PDB file of C-alpha atoms in Angstrom:
ATOM      1  CA  MET A  25      -4.278  12.839   3.208  1.00 60.00           C
ATOM      2  CA  ASP A  26      -5.879  14.953   5.911  1.00 58.00           C
ATOM      3  CA  ILE A  27      -3.298  15.774   8.602  1.00 62.00           C
ATOM      4  CA  GLY A  28      -5.458  14.170  11.277  1.00 62.00           C
ATOM      5  CA  ILE A  29      -5.285  10.847   9.420  1.00 70.00           C
ATOM      6  CA  TYR A  30      -1.500  10.809   9.775  1.00 71.00           C
ATOM      7  CA  ALA A  31      -1.912  11.146  13.538  1.00 71.00           C
ATOM      8  CA  THR A  32      -4.396   8.270  13.609  1.00 73.00           C
ATOM      9  CA  GLU A  33      -2.155   6.042  11.496  1.00 78.00           C
ATOM     10  CA  ALA A  34       0.926   6.885  13.545  1.00 72.00           C
ATOM     11  CA  ALA A  35      -0.881   5.743  16.675  1.00 77.00           C
ATOM     12  CA  ILE A  36      -2.202   2.443  15.306  1.00 79.00           C
ATOM     13  CA  GLU A  37       0.136   1.230  12.548  1.00 82.00           C
ATOM     14  CA  ARG A  38       2.267  -1.047  14.751  1.00 83.00           C
ATOM     15  CA  ASP A  39      -0.582  -3.303  15.877  1.00 90.00           C
ATOM     16  CA  HIS A  40      -3.659  -2.568  13.747  1.00 91.00           C
ATOM     17  CA  TRP A  41      -4.844  -5.654  11.829  1.00 94.00           C
ATOM     18  CA  TRP A  42      -4.649  -3.935   8.431  1.00 93.00           C
ATOM     19  CA  PHE A  43      -1.102  -2.589   8.752  1.00 92.00           C
ATOM     20  CA  ALA A  44       0.252  -5.712  10.445  1.00 94.00           C
ATOM     21  CA  GLY A  45      -1.350  -7.999   7.876  1.00 96.00           C
ATOM     22  CA  ARG A  46      -0.144  -5.963   4.937  1.00 95.00           C
ATOM     23  CA  ARG A  47       3.405  -6.005   6.347  1.00 95.00           C
ATOM     24  CA  LEU A  48       3.161  -9.803   6.537  1.00 97.00           C
ATOM     25  CA  LEU A  49       2.090 -10.003   2.899  1.00 98.00           C
ATOM     26  CA  LEU A  50       4.780  -7.608   1.675  1.00 98.00           C
ATOM     27  CA  SER A  51       7.487  -9.359   3.686  1.00 97.00           C
ATOM     28  CA  GLN A  52       6.476 -12.702   2.121  1.00 97.00           C
ATOM     29  CA  ILE A  53       6.784 -11.226  -1.376  1.00 98.00           C
ATOM     30  CA  ILE A  54      10.073  -9.442  -0.646  1.00 98.00           C
ATOM     31  CA  GLY A  55      11.540 -12.627   0.808  1.00 96.00           C
ATOM     32  CA  GLU A  56      11.079 -14.296  -2.580  1.00 95.00           C
ATOM     33  CA  PHE A  57      13.369 -11.708  -4.226  1.00 96.00           C
ATOM     34  CA  SER A  58      16.385 -12.966  -2.218  1.00 94.00           C
ATOM     35  CA  LEU A  59      17.800  -9.453  -1.966  1.00 97.00           C
ATOM     36  CA  PRO A  60      21.050  -8.943  -0.011  1.00 96.00           C
ATOM     37  CA  PRO A  61      20.860  -6.720   3.101  1.00 94.00           C
ATOM     38  CA  GLY A  62      22.750  -3.928   1.323  1.00 95.00           C
ATOM     39  CA  SER A  63      20.188  -3.563  -1.465  1.00 98.00           C
ATOM     40  CA  SER A  64      19.046  -0.028  -2.206  1.00 98.00           C
ATOM     41  CA  ILE A  65      15.329   0.263  -1.377  1.00 98.00           C
ATOM     42  CA  LEU A  66      12.868   3.136  -1.775  1.00 98.00           C
ATOM     43  CA  ASP A  67       9.488   3.304  -0.032  1.00 98.00           C
ATOM     44  CA  VAL A  68       7.362   5.848  -1.903  1.00 98.00           C
ATOM     45  CA  GLY A  69       4.548   7.473   0.051  1.00 94.00           C
ATOM     46  CA  THR A  70       5.928   6.125   3.266  1.00 93.00           C
ATOM     47  CA  GLY A  71       3.239   7.717   5.448  1.00 90.00           C
ATOM     48  CA  THR A  72       3.876   7.124   9.126  1.00 88.00           C
ATOM     49  CA  GLY A  73       6.456   4.391   8.573  1.00 91.00           C
ATOM     50  CA  SER A  74       4.726   1.004   8.458  1.00 92.00           C
ATOM     51  CA  ASN A  75       6.846  -0.214   5.526  1.00 95.00           C
ATOM     52  CA  LEU A  76      10.035   1.290   6.970  1.00 95.00           C
ATOM     53  CA  ARG A  77       9.396  -0.722  10.140  1.00 92.00           C
ATOM     54  CA  MET A  78       8.951  -3.910   8.112  1.00 95.00           C
ATOM     55  CA  LEU A  79      12.068  -3.371   5.975  1.00 96.00           C
ATOM     56  CA  ARG A  80      14.194  -2.703   9.051  1.00 93.00           C
ATOM     57  CA  GLU A  81      12.891  -5.890  10.680  1.00 94.00           C
ATOM     58  CA  LEU A  82      13.797  -7.788   7.496  1.00 96.00           C
ATOM     59  CA  GLY A  83      17.404  -6.661   7.938  1.00 95.00           C
ATOM     60  CA  PHE A  84      17.775  -4.101   5.156  1.00 96.00           C
ATOM     61  CA  ASP A  85      20.061  -1.195   5.990  1.00 92.00           C
ATOM     62  CA  ARG A  86      19.863   1.013   2.864  1.00 95.00           C
ATOM     63  CA  VAL A  87      16.220   2.039   2.999  1.00 96.00           C
ATOM     64  CA  LEU A  88      14.893   5.484   2.130  1.00 97.00           C
ATOM     65  CA  GLY A  89      11.366   6.773   2.552  1.00 97.00           C
ATOM     66  CA  LEU A  90       9.705   9.485   0.492  1.00 97.00           C
ATOM     67  CA  ASP A  91       6.496  11.372   1.173  1.00 95.00           C
ATOM     68  CA  ARG A  92       4.886  14.664   0.176  1.00 92.00           C
ATOM     69  CA  SER A  93       3.907  15.428   3.763  1.00 90.00           C
ATOM     70  CA  ARG A  94       6.189  17.022   6.347  1.00 90.00           C
ATOM     71  CA  GLU A  95       3.840  15.624   8.983  1.00 88.00           C
ATOM     72  CA  ALA A  96       4.466  12.077   7.764  1.00 88.00           C
ATOM     73  CA  ALA A  97       8.236  12.626   7.800  1.00 90.00           C
ATOM     74  CA  ARG A  98       8.004  14.021  11.331  1.00 89.00           C
ATOM     75  CA  PHE A  99       6.057  11.009  12.605  1.00 89.00           C
ATOM     76  CA  CYS A 100       8.674   8.664  11.100  1.00 91.00           C
ATOM     77  CA  ALA A 101      11.489  10.658  12.673  1.00 90.00           C
ATOM     78  CA  ASP A 102       9.762  10.653  16.071  1.00 89.00           C
ATOM     79  CA  LYS A 103       9.534   6.845  15.921  1.00 87.00           C
ATOM     80  CA  GLY A 104      13.109   6.437  14.728  1.00 90.00           C
ATOM     81  CA  LEU A 105      12.009   5.001  11.383  1.00 89.00           C
ATOM     82  CA  GLY A 106      13.703   7.540   9.056  1.00 78.00           C
ATOM     83  CA  PRO A 107      15.224   8.800   6.913  1.00 87.00           C
ATOM     84  CA  VAL A 108      12.319  10.218   4.900  1.00 94.00           C
ATOM     85  CA  GLU A 109      12.768  12.761   2.117  1.00 95.00           C
ATOM     86  CA  LEU A 110      10.085  15.118   0.847  1.00 95.00           C
ATOM     87  CA  GLY A 111       8.980  14.549  -2.723  1.00 96.00           C
ATOM     88  CA  ASP A 112       6.274  13.534  -5.179  1.00 96.00           C
ATOM     89  CA  VAL A 113       5.882  10.173  -6.941  1.00 97.00           C
ATOM     90  CA  GLN A 114       5.147  12.087 -10.162  1.00 97.00           C
ATOM     91  CA  ALA A 115       8.620  13.707 -10.041  1.00 97.00           C
ATOM     92  CA  LEU A 116      10.935  11.503  -7.988  1.00 97.00           C
ATOM     93  CA  PRO A 117      14.094  13.344  -6.836  1.00 97.00           C
ATOM     94  CA  PHE A 118      16.419  10.440  -7.643  1.00 97.00           C
ATOM     95  CA  PRO A 119      18.654   9.477 -10.588  1.00 97.00           C
ATOM     96  CA  ASP A 120      17.735   6.852 -13.164  1.00 98.00           C
ATOM     97  CA  ARG A 121      18.287   3.157 -12.384  1.00 98.00           C
ATOM     98  CA  HIS A 122      19.079   3.774  -8.740  1.00 97.00           C
ATOM     99  CA  PHE A 123      17.061   1.272  -6.643  1.00 98.00           C
ATOM    100  CA  ASP A 124      16.943  -2.517  -6.429  1.00 98.00           C
ATOM    101  CA  LEU A 125      13.430  -2.444  -4.976  1.00 98.00           C
ATOM    102  CA  VAL A 126      10.744   0.238  -4.950  1.00 98.00           C
ATOM    103  CA  LEU A 127       7.618  -0.063  -2.821  1.00 98.00           C
ATOM    104  CA  ALA A 128       4.583   2.011  -3.779  1.00 98.00           C
ATOM    105  CA  THR A 129       1.843   0.731  -1.498  1.00 97.00           C
ATOM    106  CA  ASP A 130      -1.483   2.547  -1.788  1.00 96.00           C
ATOM    107  CA  ILE A 131       0.091   5.564  -3.494  1.00 96.00           C
ATOM    108  CA  ILE A 132      -0.811   5.972  -7.165  1.00 98.00           C
ATOM    109  CA  GLU A 133      -4.532   6.288  -6.411  1.00 97.00           C
ATOM    110  CA  HIS A 134      -3.708   9.646  -4.796  1.00 95.00           C
ATOM    111  CA  VAL A 135      -2.267  11.348  -7.894  1.00 96.00           C
ATOM    112  CA  ASP A 136      -3.887  12.934 -10.929  1.00 96.00           C
ATOM    113  CA  ASP A 137      -1.582  11.229 -13.438  1.00 97.00           C
ATOM    114  CA  ASP A 138      -1.041   7.628 -12.395  1.00 98.00           C
ATOM    115  CA  LEU A 139       0.714   6.794 -15.678  1.00 98.00           C
ATOM    116  CA  LEU A 140       3.303   9.487 -15.033  1.00 98.00           C
ATOM    117  CA  ALA A 141       3.774   8.112 -11.517  1.00 98.00           C
ATOM    118  CA  LEU A 142       4.302   4.578 -12.870  1.00 98.00           C
ATOM    119  CA  ARG A 143       6.812   5.860 -15.401  1.00 98.00           C
ATOM    120  CA  GLU A 144       8.722   7.604 -12.617  1.00 98.00           C
ATOM    121  CA  LEU A 145       8.737   4.431 -10.537  1.00 98.00           C
ATOM    122  CA  ARG A 146      10.136   2.544 -13.516  1.00 98.00           C
ATOM    123  CA  ARG A 147      12.751   5.231 -14.185  1.00 98.00           C
ATOM    124  CA  VAL A 148      14.402   4.919 -10.776  1.00 98.00           C
ATOM    125  CA  LEU A 149      14.464   1.094 -10.838  1.00 98.00           C
ATOM    126  CA  LYS A 150      17.619  -0.760 -11.785  1.00 98.00           C
ATOM    127  CA  PRO A 151      17.216  -2.939 -14.913  1.00 96.00           C
ATOM    128  CA  ARG A 152      16.630  -6.058 -12.819  1.00 94.00           C
ATOM    129  CA  GLY A 153      14.890  -4.252  -9.996  1.00 98.00           C
ATOM    130  CA  HIS A 154      11.400  -4.935  -8.672  1.00 98.00           C
ATOM    131  CA  LEU A 155       8.404  -2.680  -8.175  1.00 98.00           C
ATOM    132  CA  LEU A 156       6.026  -3.827  -5.430  1.00 98.00           C
ATOM    133  CA  LEU A 157       2.733  -2.011  -5.873  1.00 98.00           C
ATOM    134  CA  THR A 158      -0.603  -2.130  -4.060  1.00 98.00           C
ATOM    135  CA  VAL A 159      -3.785  -0.177  -4.727  1.00 98.00           C
ATOM    136  CA  PRO A 160      -7.359  -0.084  -3.417  1.00 98.00           C
ATOM    137  CA  ALA A 161      -9.676  -2.132  -5.631  1.00 98.00           C
ATOM    138  CA  PHE A 162     -13.247  -1.868  -6.981  1.00 98.00           C
ATOM    139  CA  GLU A 163     -15.097   1.436  -7.168  1.00 97.00           C
ATOM    140  CA  LEU A 164     -18.163  -0.073  -5.474  1.00 97.00           C
ATOM    141  CA  LEU A 165     -16.075  -0.103  -2.253  1.00 97.00           C
ATOM    142  CA  TRP A 166     -15.644   3.678  -2.314  1.00 96.00           C
ATOM    143  CA  GLY A 167     -16.028   4.979   1.224  1.00 91.00           C
ATOM    144  CA  LEU A 168     -14.834   7.266   3.994  1.00 86.00           C
ATOM    145  CA  GLN A 169     -11.232   6.089   3.776  1.00 86.00           C
ATOM    146  CA  ASP A 170     -11.094   7.048   0.090  1.00 92.00           C
ATOM    147  CA  GLU A 171     -12.460  10.492   0.867  1.00 89.00           C
ATOM    148  CA  VAL A 172     -10.187  11.352   3.791  1.00 84.00           C
ATOM    149  CA  GLY A 173      -7.245   9.833   1.900  1.00 85.00           C
ATOM    150  CA  HIS A 174      -7.992  12.088  -1.085  1.00 90.00           C
ATOM    151  CA  HIS A 175      -8.122   9.149  -3.458  1.00 95.00           C
ATOM    152  CA  LYS A 176      -8.743   9.816  -7.129  1.00 97.00           C
ATOM    153  CA  ARG A 177      -9.799   6.276  -8.014  1.00 97.00           C
ATOM    154  CA  ARG A 178      -9.938   2.584  -7.108  1.00 98.00           C
ATOM    155  CA  TYR A 179      -8.738  -0.058  -9.574  1.00 98.00           C
ATOM    156  CA  ARG A 180      -9.628  -3.311 -11.223  1.00 98.00           C
ATOM    157  CA  LEU A 181      -6.604  -5.466 -11.944  1.00 98.00           C
ATOM    158  CA  SER A 182      -7.248  -5.469 -15.689  1.00 97.00           C
ATOM    159  CA  ASP A 183      -7.120  -1.667 -15.844  1.00 97.00           C
ATOM    160  CA  LEU A 184      -4.097  -1.492 -13.552  1.00 98.00           C
ATOM    161  CA  LEU A 185      -2.156  -4.029 -15.608  1.00 98.00           C
ATOM    162  CA  GLU A 186      -2.877  -2.027 -18.738  1.00 98.00           C
ATOM    163  CA  ARG A 187      -1.470   1.113 -17.111  1.00 98.00           C
ATOM    164  CA  ILE A 188       1.575  -0.799 -15.934  1.00 98.00           C
ATOM    165  CA  GLY A 189       2.201  -2.030 -19.454  1.00 98.00           C
ATOM    166  CA  ASP A 190       1.851   1.518 -20.803  1.00 98.00           C
ATOM    167  CA  ALA A 191       4.605   2.538 -18.367  1.00 98.00           C
ATOM    168  CA  ARG A 192       6.912  -0.107 -19.870  1.00 98.00           C
ATOM    169  CA  LEU A 193       6.765  -2.319 -16.826  1.00 98.00           C
ATOM    170  CA  SER A 194       6.262  -6.062 -17.062  1.00 98.00           C
ATOM    171  CA  PRO A 195       3.979  -7.614 -14.389  1.00 98.00           C
ATOM    172  CA  GLU A 196       5.430 -10.775 -12.860  1.00 97.00           C
ATOM    173  CA  ARG A 197       2.701 -11.458 -10.301  1.00 97.00           C
ATOM    174  CA  HIS A 198      -0.680  -9.947  -9.621  1.00 98.00           C
ATOM    175  CA  PHE A 199      -3.636 -10.809  -7.419  1.00 98.00           C
ATOM    176  CA  TYR A 200      -6.351  -9.336  -5.237  1.00 98.00           C
ATOM    177  CA  PHE A 201      -6.075  -9.632  -1.474  1.00 98.00           C
ATOM    178  CA  ASN A 202      -8.234  -8.834   1.561  1.00 98.00           C
ATOM    179  CA  TYR A 203     -10.874 -11.001  -0.108  1.00 98.00           C
ATOM    180  CA  LEU A 204     -12.206 -12.686   3.049  1.00 98.00           C
ATOM    181  CA  LEU A 205     -13.382  -9.331   4.386  1.00 97.00           C
ATOM    182  CA  PHE A 206     -14.628  -7.999   1.046  1.00 98.00           C
ATOM    183  CA  LEU A 207     -18.342  -8.435   1.796  1.00 97.00           C
ATOM    184  CA  PRO A 208     -18.214  -7.200   5.438  1.00 95.00           C
ATOM    185  CA  ILE A 209     -16.282  -4.095   4.355  1.00 95.00           C
ATOM    186  CA  LEU A 210     -18.726  -3.454   1.513  1.00 96.00           C
ATOM    187  CA  VAL A 211     -21.681  -3.706   3.896  1.00 95.00           C
ATOM    188  CA  LEU A 212     -19.984  -1.493   6.508  1.00 91.00           C
ATOM    189  CA  ARG A 213     -19.219   1.210   3.962  1.00 91.00           C
ATOM    190  CA  ARG A 214     -22.782   1.198   2.677  1.00 91.00           C
ATOM    191  CA  LEU A 215     -24.085   1.471   6.244  1.00 89.00           C
ATOM    192  CA  MET A 216     -21.715   4.345   6.994  1.00 85.00           C
ATOM    193  CA  ARG A 217     -23.410   6.345   4.257  1.00 83.00           C
ATOM    194  CA  VAL A 218     -26.715   6.306   6.150  1.00 84.00           C
ATOM    195  CA  LEU A 219     -25.764   5.882   9.815  1.00 79.00           C
ATOM    196  CA  PRO A 220     -24.540   8.856  11.909  1.00 68.00           C
ATOM    197  CA  LEU A 221     -21.106   7.393  12.676  1.00 67.00           C
ATOM    198  CA  ARG A 222     -18.767  10.212  13.680  1.00 66.00           C
ATOM    199  CA  VAL A 223     -15.267   8.913  12.973  1.00 67.00           C
ATOM    200  CA  ALA A 224     -12.396  10.633  11.202  1.00 63.00           C
ATOM    201  CA  SER A 225     -11.027   7.375   9.787  1.00 68.00           C
ATOM    202  CA  GLU A 226     -12.078   3.750   9.471  1.00 71.00           C
ATOM    203  CA  GLY A 227      -9.000   2.942  11.532  1.00 68.00           C
ATOM    204  CA  GLU A 228     -10.880   4.262  14.556  1.00 72.00           C
ATOM    205  CA  ILE A 229     -13.550   1.564  14.171  1.00 76.00           C
ATOM    206  CA  ASN A 230     -11.756  -1.018  16.245  1.00 79.00           C
ATOM    207  CA  ALA A 231     -11.411  -2.559  19.689  1.00 87.00           C
ATOM    208  CA  PRO A 232      -8.846  -5.001  21.134  1.00 91.00           C
ATOM    209  CA  TRP A 233     -11.158  -8.018  20.758  1.00 95.00           C
ATOM    210  CA  LEU A 234     -12.151  -7.007  17.222  1.00 93.00           C
ATOM    211  CA  ASN A 235      -8.547  -6.359  16.259  1.00 93.00           C
ATOM    212  CA  ARG A 236      -7.595  -9.886  17.384  1.00 95.00           C
ATOM    213  CA  ILE A 237     -10.355 -11.459  15.276  1.00 96.00           C
ATOM    214  CA  LEU A 238      -9.607  -9.355  12.193  1.00 95.00           C
ATOM    215  CA  SER A 239      -5.872  -9.965  12.578  1.00 96.00           C
ATOM    216  CA  ARG A 240      -6.393 -13.743  12.427  1.00 97.00           C
ATOM    217  CA  LEU A 241      -8.669 -13.459   9.410  1.00 98.00           C
ATOM    218  CA  PHE A 242      -6.341 -11.103   7.575  1.00 97.00           C
ATOM    219  CA  ARG A 243      -3.273 -13.246   8.284  1.00 98.00           C
ATOM    220  CA  LEU A 244      -5.127 -16.204   6.730  1.00 98.00           C
ATOM    221  CA  ASP A 245      -6.111 -13.967   3.829  1.00 98.00           C
ATOM    222  CA  VAL A 246      -2.635 -12.732   2.949  1.00 98.00           C
ATOM    223  CA  ARG A 247      -1.143 -16.226   3.240  1.00 97.00           C
ATOM    224  CA  THR A 248      -3.709 -17.706   0.862  1.00 98.00           C
ATOM    225  CA  ALA A 249      -4.417 -14.882  -1.610  1.00 98.00           C
ATOM    226  CA  PRO A 250      -1.182 -15.395  -3.629  1.00 97.00           C
ATOM    227  CA  LEU A 251      -2.141 -19.060  -4.076  1.00 97.00           C
ATOM    228  CA  VAL A 252      -5.918 -18.763  -4.472  1.00 97.00           C
ATOM    229  CA  ARG A 253      -5.750 -15.599  -6.627  1.00 97.00           C
ATOM    230  CA  PRO A 254      -9.364 -14.676  -5.853  1.00 98.00           C
ATOM    231  CA  PRO A 255     -11.421 -12.763  -8.454  1.00 98.00           C
ATOM    232  CA  PHE A 256     -12.072  -9.899  -6.009  1.00 98.00           C
ATOM    233  CA  GLY A 257     -10.560  -8.185  -2.997  1.00 98.00           C
ATOM    234  CA  VAL A 258     -10.452  -4.873  -1.196  1.00 98.00           C
ATOM    235  CA  SER A 259      -6.914  -4.356  -2.549  1.00 98.00           C
ATOM    236  CA  ALA A 260      -4.750  -5.498  -5.445  1.00 98.00           C
ATOM    237  CA  LEU A 261      -1.029  -6.258  -5.550  1.00 98.00           C
ATOM    238  CA  VAL A 262       1.344  -6.279  -8.532  1.00 98.00           C
ATOM    239  CA  VAL A 263       5.040  -7.149  -8.765  1.00 98.00           C
ATOM    240  CA  ALA A 264       6.593  -5.674 -11.905  1.00 98.00           C
ATOM    241  CA  THR A 265      10.024  -5.223 -13.489  1.00 98.00           C
ATOM    242  CA  PRO A 266      11.294  -2.745 -16.100  1.00 98.00           C
ATOM    243  CA  VAL A 267      10.972  -3.755 -19.741  1.00 93.00           C
TER     244      VAL A 267
END
């Protein structure tokens, strides 16, 4: 990502509706795994530490972050959310069968070879470990955030599940989420193509009152999406295990 985006995320990730809502969703899913506090957990592409914050609040004490960016690692260290190692999801610097849980949230869309990345994620998982993966969904939603995030692609679940199978991972659960805001986000991104909005990131398009409204909507979304399993969403989530 652009360095300036890390600074924006570091400033907003604690309270911004998107980060807070995604942490709620991930914590719900992780709670179903019934992992002991001493489980070995890797957060790949940890960014400015949103997942590290969540995992610490859930009581896990063997959590490691990994990111390609020294800036991201520095932001995590400044907030006391480390440790974060430098590395690439396409060549993880860890031994085989090492982690009970691996999180890769909005990561594989950044790399040229997503199949290689998925194979690496599988390699470092213990035989009964879990991969918790999220990706941006639907190419028609391509917008500023994809460009500044240096995304290579957005996914449909059918294509993503095929890639996961090719990596010898077995999907246990999968669904789209952020479906309640799908249409407003689509309209906003289309408008941003023609309107002279000067923002470095969509995260800057916010205000306290708007954040409160979107937080309530997104909390409802992430609590219902696993049950409703809507046919569309801004993002997709997959839980998978090694074959």
